[in-house]
Coordinates of C-alpha atoms in Angstrom, one line a residue:
X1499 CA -81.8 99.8 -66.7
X1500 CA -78.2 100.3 -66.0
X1501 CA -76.7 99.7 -62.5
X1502 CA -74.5 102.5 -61.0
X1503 CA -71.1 102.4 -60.0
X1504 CA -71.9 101.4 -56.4
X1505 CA -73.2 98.2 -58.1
X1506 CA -69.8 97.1 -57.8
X1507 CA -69.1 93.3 -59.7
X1508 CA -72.9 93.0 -60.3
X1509 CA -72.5 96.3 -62.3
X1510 CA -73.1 94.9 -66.0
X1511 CA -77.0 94.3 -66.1
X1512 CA -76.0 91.1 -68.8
X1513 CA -74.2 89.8 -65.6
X1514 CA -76.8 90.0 -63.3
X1515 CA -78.9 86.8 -62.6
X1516 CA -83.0 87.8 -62.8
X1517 CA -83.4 90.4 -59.6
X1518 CA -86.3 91.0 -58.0
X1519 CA -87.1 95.0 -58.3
X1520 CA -87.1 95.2 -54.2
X1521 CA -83.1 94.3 -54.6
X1522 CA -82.6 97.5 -56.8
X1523 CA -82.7 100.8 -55.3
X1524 CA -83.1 103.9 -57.5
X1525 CA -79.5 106.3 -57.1
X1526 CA -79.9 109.3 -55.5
X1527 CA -77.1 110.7 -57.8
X1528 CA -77.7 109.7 -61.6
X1529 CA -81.4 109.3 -62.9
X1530 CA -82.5 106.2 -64.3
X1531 CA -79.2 104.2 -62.4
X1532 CA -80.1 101.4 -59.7
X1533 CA -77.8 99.9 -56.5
X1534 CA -77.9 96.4 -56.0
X1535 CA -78.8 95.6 -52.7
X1536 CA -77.6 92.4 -51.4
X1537 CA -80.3 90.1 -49.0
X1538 CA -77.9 89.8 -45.2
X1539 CA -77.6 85.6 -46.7
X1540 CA -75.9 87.1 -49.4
X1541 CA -73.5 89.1 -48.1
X1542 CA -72.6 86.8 -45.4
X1543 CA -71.9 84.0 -47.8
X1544 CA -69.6 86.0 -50.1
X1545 CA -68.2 87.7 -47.2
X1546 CA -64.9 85.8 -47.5
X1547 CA -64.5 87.3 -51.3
X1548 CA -63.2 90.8 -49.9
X1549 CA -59.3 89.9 -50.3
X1550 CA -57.7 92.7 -47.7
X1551 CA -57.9 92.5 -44.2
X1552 CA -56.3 91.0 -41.0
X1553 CA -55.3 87.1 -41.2
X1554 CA -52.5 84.9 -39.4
X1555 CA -49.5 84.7 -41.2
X1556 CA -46.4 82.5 -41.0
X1557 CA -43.1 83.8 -42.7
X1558 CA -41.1 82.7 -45.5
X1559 CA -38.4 80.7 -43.3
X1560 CA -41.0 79.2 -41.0
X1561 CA -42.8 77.8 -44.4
X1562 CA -39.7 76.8 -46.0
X1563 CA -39.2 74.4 -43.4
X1564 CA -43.0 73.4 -43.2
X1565 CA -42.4 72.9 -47.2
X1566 CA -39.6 70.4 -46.3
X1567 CA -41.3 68.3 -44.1
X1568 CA -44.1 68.2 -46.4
X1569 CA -41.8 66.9 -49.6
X1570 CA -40.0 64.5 -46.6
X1571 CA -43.5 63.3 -45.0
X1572 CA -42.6 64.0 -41.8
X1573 CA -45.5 66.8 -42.4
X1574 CA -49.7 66.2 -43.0
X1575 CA -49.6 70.1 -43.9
X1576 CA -51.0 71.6 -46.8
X1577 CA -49.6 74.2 -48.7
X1578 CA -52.3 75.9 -51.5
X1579 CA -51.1 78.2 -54.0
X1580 CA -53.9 80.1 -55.3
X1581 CA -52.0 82.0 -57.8
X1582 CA -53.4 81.2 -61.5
X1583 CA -52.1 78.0 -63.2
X1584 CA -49.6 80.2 -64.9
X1585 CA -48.1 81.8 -62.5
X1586 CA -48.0 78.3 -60.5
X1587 CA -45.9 77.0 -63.3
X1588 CA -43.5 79.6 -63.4
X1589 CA -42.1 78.5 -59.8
X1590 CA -43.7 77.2 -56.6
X1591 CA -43.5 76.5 -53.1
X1592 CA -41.9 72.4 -53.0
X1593 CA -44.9 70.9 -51.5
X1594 CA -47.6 72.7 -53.0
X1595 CA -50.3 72.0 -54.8
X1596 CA -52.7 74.6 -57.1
X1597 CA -55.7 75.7 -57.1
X1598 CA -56.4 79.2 -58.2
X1599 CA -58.5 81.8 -56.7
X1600 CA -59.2 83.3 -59.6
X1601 CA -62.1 83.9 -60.6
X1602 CA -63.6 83.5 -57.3
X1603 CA -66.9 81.8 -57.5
X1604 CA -64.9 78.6 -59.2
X1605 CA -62.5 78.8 -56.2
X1606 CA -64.7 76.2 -53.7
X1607 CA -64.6 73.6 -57.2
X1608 CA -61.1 74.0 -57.4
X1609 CA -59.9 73.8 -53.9
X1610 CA -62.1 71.0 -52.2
X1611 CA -60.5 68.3 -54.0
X1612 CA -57.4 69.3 -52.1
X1613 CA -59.2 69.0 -48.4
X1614 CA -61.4 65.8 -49.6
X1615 CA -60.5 63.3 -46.7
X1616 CA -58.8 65.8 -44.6
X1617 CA -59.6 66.8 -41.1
X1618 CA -60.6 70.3 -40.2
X1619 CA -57.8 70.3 -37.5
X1620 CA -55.1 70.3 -40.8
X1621 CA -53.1 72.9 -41.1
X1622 CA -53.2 74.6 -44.3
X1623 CA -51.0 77.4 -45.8
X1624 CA -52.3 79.6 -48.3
X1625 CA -49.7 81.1 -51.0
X1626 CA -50.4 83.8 -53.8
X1627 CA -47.9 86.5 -55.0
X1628 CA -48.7 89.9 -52.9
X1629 CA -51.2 88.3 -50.1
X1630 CA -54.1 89.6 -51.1
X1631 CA -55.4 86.4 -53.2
X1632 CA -54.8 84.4 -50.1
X1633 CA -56.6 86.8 -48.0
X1634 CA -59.7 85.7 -49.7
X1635 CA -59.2 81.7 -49.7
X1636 CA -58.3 81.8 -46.1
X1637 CA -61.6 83.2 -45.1
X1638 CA -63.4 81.1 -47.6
X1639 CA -61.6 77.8 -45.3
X1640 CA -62.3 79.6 -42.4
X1641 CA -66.0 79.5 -43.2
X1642 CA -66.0 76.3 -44.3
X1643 CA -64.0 75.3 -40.6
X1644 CA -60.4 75.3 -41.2
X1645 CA -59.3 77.1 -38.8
X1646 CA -55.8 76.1 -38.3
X1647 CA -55.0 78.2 -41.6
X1648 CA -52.6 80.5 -42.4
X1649 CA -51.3 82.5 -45.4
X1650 CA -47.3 83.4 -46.4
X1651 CA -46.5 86.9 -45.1
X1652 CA -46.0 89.5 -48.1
X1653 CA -46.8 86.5 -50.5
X1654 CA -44.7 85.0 -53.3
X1655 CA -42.8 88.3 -53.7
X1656 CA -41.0 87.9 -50.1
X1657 CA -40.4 84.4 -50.7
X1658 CA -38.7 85.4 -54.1
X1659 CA -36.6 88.6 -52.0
X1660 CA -35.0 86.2 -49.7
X1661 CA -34.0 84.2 -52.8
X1662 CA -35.8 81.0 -51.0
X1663 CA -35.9 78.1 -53.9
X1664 CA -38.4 77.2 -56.1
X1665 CA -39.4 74.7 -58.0
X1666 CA -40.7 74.8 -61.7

């Protein structure tokens, strides 16, 4: 049984966990090719893995001074950069701590340890290279009530346009 291109990230049969045969649909195209149908409790949990779409945004200048007044404590702000450890290293944000989006279904593991103890007033910045990554973990905090979050506008790239500093 192979899945069919509409199958999407579930595509590799290896990958998939044991379906039940009512969540594969024969394809009308290709003969002997099945679509993955997701249950509505699926797809409305994972709905915050689809990385493009509208979100608030603050600018690079606004979240250099944010950055500052998190570094001096005059800030209870939280800046997440969910760039991969790698790129993290290479230069950040002052101020912000890591926890990668990739891959996605480790992201809730790697972030809550950042919001343990935190109210679900804070307000949290998301930062990845091109905002799409962030796109992604604000709607996961969104779901889980954060909704005073917000991601940098055109990412890590504008930040690095402007020549804004950063450390490494």
């Amino acid at each position: 049984m192979q899945l069919c291109h509409r199958g999407a990230a579930l595509q590799r049969a290896s990958t998939l966990p044991r379906v039940r045969p009512s969540t594969l649909l024969p394809c009308p195209r290709v003969r002997g090719h099945y679509h993955f149908r997701a249950s509505p409790s699926y797809s409305t949990a994972m709905s915050w893995l689809w990385t493009f779409g509208s979100v608030p945004e603050i600018d690079a200048v606004a979240l250099k001074e944010k950055s500052e007044a998190v570094v001096g404590g005059s800030s209870e702000a939280l800046i997440i950069d969910v760039r991969t450890a790698g790129e993290y290293t290479a230069g950040h944000i002052a101020g912000s701590k890591n926890a990668s989006f990739l891959p996605p279904w480790g992201f809730a593991s790697r972030v809550k340890p950042l919001l343990e103890g935190r109210p679900k007033d804070t307000e949290i910045i998301c930062i990845c290279l091109s905002a799409h990554r962030s796109i992604g973990a604000l709607k996961w905090l969104k779901q889980q009530g954060y909704e005073n979050s917000f991601q940098l506008k055109a990412g890590m790239q504008d930040w690095r346009a402007r020549k804004l500093p950063e450390d490494k």
